CSV table of C-alpha atoms and ligand atoms in Angstrom, one decimal:
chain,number,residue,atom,x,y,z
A,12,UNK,CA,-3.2,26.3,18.5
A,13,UNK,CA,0.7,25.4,17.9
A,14,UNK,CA,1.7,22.1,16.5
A,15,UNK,CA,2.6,21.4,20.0
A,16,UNK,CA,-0.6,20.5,20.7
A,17,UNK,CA,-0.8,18.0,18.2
A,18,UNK,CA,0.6,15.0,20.0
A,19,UNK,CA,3.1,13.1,17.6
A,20,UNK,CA,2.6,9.9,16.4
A,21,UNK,CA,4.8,6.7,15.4
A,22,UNK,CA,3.0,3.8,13.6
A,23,UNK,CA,4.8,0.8,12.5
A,24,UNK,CA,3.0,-1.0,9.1
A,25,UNK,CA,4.4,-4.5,8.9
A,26,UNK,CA,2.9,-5.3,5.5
A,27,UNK,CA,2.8,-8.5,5.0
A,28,UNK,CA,5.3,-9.6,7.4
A,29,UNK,CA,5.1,-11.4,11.0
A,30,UNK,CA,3.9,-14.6,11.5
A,31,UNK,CA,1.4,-14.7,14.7
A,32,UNK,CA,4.2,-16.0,16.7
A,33,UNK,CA,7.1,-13.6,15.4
A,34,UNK,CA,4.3,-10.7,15.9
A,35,UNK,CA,4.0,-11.8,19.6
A,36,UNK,CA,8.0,-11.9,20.2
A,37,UNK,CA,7.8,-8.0,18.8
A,38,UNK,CA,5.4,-6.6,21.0
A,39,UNK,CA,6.2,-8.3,24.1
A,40,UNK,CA,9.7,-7.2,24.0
A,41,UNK,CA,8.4,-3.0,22.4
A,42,UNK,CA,5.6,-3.1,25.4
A,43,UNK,CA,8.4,-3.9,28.1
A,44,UNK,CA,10.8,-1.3,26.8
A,45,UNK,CA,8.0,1.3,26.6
A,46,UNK,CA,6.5,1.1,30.1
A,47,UNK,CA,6.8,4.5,30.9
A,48,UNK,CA,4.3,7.2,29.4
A,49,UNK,CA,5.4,8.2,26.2
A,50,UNK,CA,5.3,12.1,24.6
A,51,UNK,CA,4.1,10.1,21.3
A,52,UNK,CA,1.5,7.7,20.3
A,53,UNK,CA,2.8,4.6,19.1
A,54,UNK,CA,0.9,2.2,17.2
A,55,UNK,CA,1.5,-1.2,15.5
A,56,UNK,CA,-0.1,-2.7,12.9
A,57,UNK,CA,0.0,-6.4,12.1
A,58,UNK,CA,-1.7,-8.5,9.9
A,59,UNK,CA,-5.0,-9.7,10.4
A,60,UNK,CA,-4.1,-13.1,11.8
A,61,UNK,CA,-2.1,-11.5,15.0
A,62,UNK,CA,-4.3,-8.2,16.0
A,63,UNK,CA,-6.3,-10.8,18.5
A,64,UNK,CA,-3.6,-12.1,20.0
A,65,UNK,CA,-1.5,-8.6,20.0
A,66,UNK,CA,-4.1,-7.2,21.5
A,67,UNK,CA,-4.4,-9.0,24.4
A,68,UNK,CA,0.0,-8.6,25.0
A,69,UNK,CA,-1.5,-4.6,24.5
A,70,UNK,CA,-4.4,-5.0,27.3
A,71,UNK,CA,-2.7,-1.9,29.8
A,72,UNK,CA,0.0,-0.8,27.7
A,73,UNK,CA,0.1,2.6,26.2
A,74,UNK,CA,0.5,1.2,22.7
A,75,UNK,CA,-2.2,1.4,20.3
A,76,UNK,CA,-3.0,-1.9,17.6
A,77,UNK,CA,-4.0,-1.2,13.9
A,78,UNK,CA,-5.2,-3.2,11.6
A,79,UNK,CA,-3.6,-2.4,7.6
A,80,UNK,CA,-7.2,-2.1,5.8
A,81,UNK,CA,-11.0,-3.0,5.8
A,82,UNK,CA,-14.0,-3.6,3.7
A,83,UNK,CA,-17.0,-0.8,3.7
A,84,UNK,CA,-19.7,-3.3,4.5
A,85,UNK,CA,-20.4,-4.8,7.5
A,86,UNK,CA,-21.5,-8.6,6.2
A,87,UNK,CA,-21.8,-10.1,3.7
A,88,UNK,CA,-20.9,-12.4,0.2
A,89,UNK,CA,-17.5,-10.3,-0.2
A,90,UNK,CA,-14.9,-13.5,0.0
A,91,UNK,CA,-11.9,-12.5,2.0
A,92,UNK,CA,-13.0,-9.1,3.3
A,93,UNK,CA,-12.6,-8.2,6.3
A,94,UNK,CA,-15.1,-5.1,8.5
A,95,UNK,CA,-14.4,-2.6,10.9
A,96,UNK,CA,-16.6,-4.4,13.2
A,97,UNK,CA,-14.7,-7.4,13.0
A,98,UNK,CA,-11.3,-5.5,13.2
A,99,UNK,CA,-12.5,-3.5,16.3
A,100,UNK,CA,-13.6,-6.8,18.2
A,101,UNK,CA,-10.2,-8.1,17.3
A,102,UNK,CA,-9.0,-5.0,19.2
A,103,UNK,CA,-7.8,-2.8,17.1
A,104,UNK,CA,-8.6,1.3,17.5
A,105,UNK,CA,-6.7,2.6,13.7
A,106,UNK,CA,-7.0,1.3,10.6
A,107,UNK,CA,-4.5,2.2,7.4
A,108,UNK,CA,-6.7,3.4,4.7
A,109,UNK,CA,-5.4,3.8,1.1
A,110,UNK,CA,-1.8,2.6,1.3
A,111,UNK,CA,-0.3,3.4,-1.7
A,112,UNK,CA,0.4,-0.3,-2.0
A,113,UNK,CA,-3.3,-0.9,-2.0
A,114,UNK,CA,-3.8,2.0,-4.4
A,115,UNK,CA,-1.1,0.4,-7.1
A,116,UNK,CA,-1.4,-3.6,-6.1
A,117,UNK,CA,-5.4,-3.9,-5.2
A,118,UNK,CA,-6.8,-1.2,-7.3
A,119,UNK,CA,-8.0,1.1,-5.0
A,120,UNK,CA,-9.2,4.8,-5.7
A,121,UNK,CA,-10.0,7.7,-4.2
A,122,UNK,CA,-13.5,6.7,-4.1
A,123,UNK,CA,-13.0,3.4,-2.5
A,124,UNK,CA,-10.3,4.9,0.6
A,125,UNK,CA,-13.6,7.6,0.8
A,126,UNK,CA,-16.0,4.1,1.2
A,127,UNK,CA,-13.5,2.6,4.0
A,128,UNK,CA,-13.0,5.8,5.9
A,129,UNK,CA,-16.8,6.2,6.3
A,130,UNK,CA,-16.8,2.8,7.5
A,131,UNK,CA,-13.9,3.0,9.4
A,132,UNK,CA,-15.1,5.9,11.8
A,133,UNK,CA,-18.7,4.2,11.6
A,134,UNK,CA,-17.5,1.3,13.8
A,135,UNK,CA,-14.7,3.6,15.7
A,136,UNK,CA,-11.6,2.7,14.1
A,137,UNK,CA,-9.2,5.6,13.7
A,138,UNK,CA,-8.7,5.8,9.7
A,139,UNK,CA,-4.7,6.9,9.0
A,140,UNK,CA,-5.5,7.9,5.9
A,141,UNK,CA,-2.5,7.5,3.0
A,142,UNK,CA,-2.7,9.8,-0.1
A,143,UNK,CA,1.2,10.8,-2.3
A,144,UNK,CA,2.2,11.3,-5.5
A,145,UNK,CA,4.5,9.2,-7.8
A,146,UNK,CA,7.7,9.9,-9.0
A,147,UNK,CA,6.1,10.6,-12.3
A,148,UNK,CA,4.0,12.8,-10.7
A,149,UNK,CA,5.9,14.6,-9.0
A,150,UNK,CA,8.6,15.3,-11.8
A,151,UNK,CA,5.8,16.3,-14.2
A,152,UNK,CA,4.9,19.1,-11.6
A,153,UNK,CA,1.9,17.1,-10.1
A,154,UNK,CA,2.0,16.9,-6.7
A,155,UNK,CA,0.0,19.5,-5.6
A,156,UNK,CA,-2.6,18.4,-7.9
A,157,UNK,CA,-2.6,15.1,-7.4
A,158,UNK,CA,-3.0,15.7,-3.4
A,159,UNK,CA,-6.0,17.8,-4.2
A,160,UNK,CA,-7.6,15.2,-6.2
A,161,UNK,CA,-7.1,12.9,-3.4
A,162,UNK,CA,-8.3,14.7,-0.6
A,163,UNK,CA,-11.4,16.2,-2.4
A,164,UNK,CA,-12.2,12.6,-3.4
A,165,UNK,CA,-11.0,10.7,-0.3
A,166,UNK,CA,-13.2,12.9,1.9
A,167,UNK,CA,-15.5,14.1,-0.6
A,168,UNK,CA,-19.2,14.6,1.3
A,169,UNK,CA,-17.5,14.8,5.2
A,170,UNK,CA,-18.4,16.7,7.9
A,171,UNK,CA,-16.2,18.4,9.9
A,172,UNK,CA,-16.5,16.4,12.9
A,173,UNK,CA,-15.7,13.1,10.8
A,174,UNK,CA,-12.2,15.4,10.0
A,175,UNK,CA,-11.4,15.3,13.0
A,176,UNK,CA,-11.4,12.2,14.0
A,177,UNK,CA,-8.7,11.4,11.0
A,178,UNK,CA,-4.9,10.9,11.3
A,179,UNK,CA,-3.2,11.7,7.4
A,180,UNK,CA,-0.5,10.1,6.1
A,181,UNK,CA,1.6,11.8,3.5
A,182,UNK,CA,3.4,8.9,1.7
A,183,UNK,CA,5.4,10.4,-1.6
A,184,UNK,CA,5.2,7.1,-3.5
A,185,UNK,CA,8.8,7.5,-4.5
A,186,UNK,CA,10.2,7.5,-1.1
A,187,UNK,CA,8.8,4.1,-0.5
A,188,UNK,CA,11.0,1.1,0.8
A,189,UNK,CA,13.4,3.0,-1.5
A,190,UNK,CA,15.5,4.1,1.2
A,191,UNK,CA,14.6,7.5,-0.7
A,192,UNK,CA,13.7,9.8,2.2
A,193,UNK,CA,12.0,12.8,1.3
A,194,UNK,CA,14.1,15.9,2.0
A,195,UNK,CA,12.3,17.6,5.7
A,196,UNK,CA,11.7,20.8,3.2
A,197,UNK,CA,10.0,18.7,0.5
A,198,UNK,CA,8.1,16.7,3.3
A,199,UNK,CA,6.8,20.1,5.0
A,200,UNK,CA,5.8,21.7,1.6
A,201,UNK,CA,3.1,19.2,1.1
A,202,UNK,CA,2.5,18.9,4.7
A,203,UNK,CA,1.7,22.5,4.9
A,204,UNK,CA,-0.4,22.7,1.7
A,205,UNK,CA,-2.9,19.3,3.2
A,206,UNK,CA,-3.4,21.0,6.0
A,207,UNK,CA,-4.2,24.4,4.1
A,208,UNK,CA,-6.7,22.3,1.5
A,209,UNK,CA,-8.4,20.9,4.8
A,210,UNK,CA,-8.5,24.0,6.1
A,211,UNK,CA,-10.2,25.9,2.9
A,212,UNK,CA,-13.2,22.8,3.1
A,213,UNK,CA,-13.7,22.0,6.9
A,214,UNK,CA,-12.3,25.5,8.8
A,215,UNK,CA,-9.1,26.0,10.3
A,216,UNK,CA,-9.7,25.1,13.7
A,217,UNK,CA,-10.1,21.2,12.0
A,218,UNK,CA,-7.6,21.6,10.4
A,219,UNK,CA,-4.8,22.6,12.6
A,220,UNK,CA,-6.1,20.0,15.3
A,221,UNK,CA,-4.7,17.3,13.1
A,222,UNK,CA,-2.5,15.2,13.0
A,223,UNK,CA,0.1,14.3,9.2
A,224,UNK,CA,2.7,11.7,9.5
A,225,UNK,CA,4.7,11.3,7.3
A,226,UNK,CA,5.9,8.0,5.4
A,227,UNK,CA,8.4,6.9,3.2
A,228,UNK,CA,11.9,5.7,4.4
A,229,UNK,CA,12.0,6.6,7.7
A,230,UNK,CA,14.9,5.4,10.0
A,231,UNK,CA,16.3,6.2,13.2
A,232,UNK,CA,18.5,9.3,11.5
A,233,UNK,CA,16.2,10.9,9.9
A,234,UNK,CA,13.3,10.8,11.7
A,235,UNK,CA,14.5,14.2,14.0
A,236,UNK,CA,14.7,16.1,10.9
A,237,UNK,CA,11.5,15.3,9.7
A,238,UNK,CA,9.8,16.1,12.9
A,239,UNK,CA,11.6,19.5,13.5
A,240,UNK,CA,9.4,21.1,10.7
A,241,UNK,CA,6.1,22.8,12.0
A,242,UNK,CA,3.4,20.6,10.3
A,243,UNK,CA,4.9,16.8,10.7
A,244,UNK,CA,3.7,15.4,13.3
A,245,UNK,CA,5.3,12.0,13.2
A,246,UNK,CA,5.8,9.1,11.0
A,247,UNK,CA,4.3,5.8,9.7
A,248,UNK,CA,7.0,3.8,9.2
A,249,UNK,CA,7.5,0.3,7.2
A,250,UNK,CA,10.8,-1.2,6.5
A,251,UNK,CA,12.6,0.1,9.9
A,252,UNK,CA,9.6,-0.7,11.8
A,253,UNK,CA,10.2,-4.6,11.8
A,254,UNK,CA,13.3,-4.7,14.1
A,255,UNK,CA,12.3,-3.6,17.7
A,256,UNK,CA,15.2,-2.0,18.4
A,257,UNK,CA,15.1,0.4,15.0
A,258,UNK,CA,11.8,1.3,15.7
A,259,UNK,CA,12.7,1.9,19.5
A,260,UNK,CA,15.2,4.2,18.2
A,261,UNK,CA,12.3,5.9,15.7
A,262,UNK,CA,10.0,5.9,18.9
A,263,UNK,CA,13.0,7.4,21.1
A,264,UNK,CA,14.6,10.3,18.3
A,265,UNK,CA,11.1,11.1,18.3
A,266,UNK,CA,10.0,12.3,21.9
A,267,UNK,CA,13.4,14.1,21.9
A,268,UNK,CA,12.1,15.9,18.7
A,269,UNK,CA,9.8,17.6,20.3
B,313,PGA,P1,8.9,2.4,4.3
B,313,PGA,O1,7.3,2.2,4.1
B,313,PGA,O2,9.1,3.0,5.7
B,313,PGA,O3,9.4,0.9,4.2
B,313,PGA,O4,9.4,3.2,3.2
B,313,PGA,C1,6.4,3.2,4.6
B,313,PGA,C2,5.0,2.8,4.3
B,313,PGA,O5,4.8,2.2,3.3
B,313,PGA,O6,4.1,3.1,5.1
């Protein structure tokens, strides 16, 4: 299987940004300028307050809706969580698992982004799953380590079929909202070596059928770069995916990348 077969992706995370009103202006305007078929997925994730009514501007467009997290249980006593249940009914198909903003702000661990990502497929979200190392990290020679330790933790007791149905995000901590893009050489080395420690635990054939984005800084001119290397297979994009016409120019850089 080449990469080709993987088809690219471009996912927007807003964060905490868009109002319900704002979020509607967005994708009315992205769903008219992408009418046509696209050669990558793109996806948009809003806050929780506008997935319903983004979803319904999405009904028959070829844009997919995300929502930025989840709890693991379904119900319950667990004050301002929200379930994949709930997410899916508000019409969203992905779900961002393990941000590194949730990691560092919200305490999350590998073991809780392992809890989610069960739950996640459980109620048939898509998990894009975030893991990276920190700039400390990565100039005390961590990073390989570090993106072990997440992936044996994150996915620790999968099967290969629940693999498969993953998207990865490689996030280098550093790069951020930084504006500090990760070099496409840097990018691929760690691309190359997730998709290598996937392969060694849930075969090859998973392994090459999926799909890393990569994340961290990502703008209209650097995007081709990133997505000329052999195992990046798009982007999830923050900070440049707020302005429709930046992240038209992502989504549009992109399908020429390929
Ligand atoms: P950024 O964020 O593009 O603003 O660096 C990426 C992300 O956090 O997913």
């Amino acid at each position: 299987m080449s990469f080709h077969t993987r088809k690219p992706m471009i996912a927007g995370n807003w964060k905490l940004n868009k109002t319900i009103r704002e979020a509607i202006e967005f994708v009315t305007l992205l769903k008219r300028r992408l009418s046509d078929p696209q050669s990558v997925d793109v996806v948009v994730c809003p806050p929780y307050t506008a997935l319903s009514d983004v979803a319904e501007i999405l009904t028959e467009s070829e844009i997919g809706l995300g929502a930025q997290d989840l709890y693991w249980e379904e119900k319950g006593a667990f004050t301002g969580e929200v379930s994949g249940v709930m997410l899916k009914e508000a019409g969203a198909d992905f779900v961002i698992i393990g941000h590194s903003e949730r990691r560092q702000f919200f305490h999350e661990t590998n073991d809780t982004v392992n809890k989610k990502t069960k739950a996640a497929l459980k109620s048939n979200l898509t998990p894009i799953v975030c893991i990276g190392e920190t700039l400390g990290e990565r100039e005390s020679g961590k990073t390989f380590q570090v993106i072990e330790t997440q992936i044996k933790g994150g996915f620790l007791n999968f099967s290969r079929e629940e693999i498969k149905k993953l998207i990865i995000a490689y996030e280098p901590v550093w790069a951020i909202g930084t504006g500090k893009v990760a070099t496409p050489q840097q990018a691929e080395e760690v691309h190359a070596f997730i998709r290598k420690e996937l392969a060694k635990d849930f075969g090859e054939e998973t392994a090459l059928g999926l799909r890393i984005l990569y994340g961290g800084s990502v703008k209209p001119d650097n995007i081709s770069n990133l997505m000329a290397e052999a195992d990046i297979d798009g982007a999830l994009v923050g900070g440049a995916s707020l302005e429709a016409n930046t992240f038209l120019d992502i989504v549009k850089s992109a399908s020429m990348a390929i």
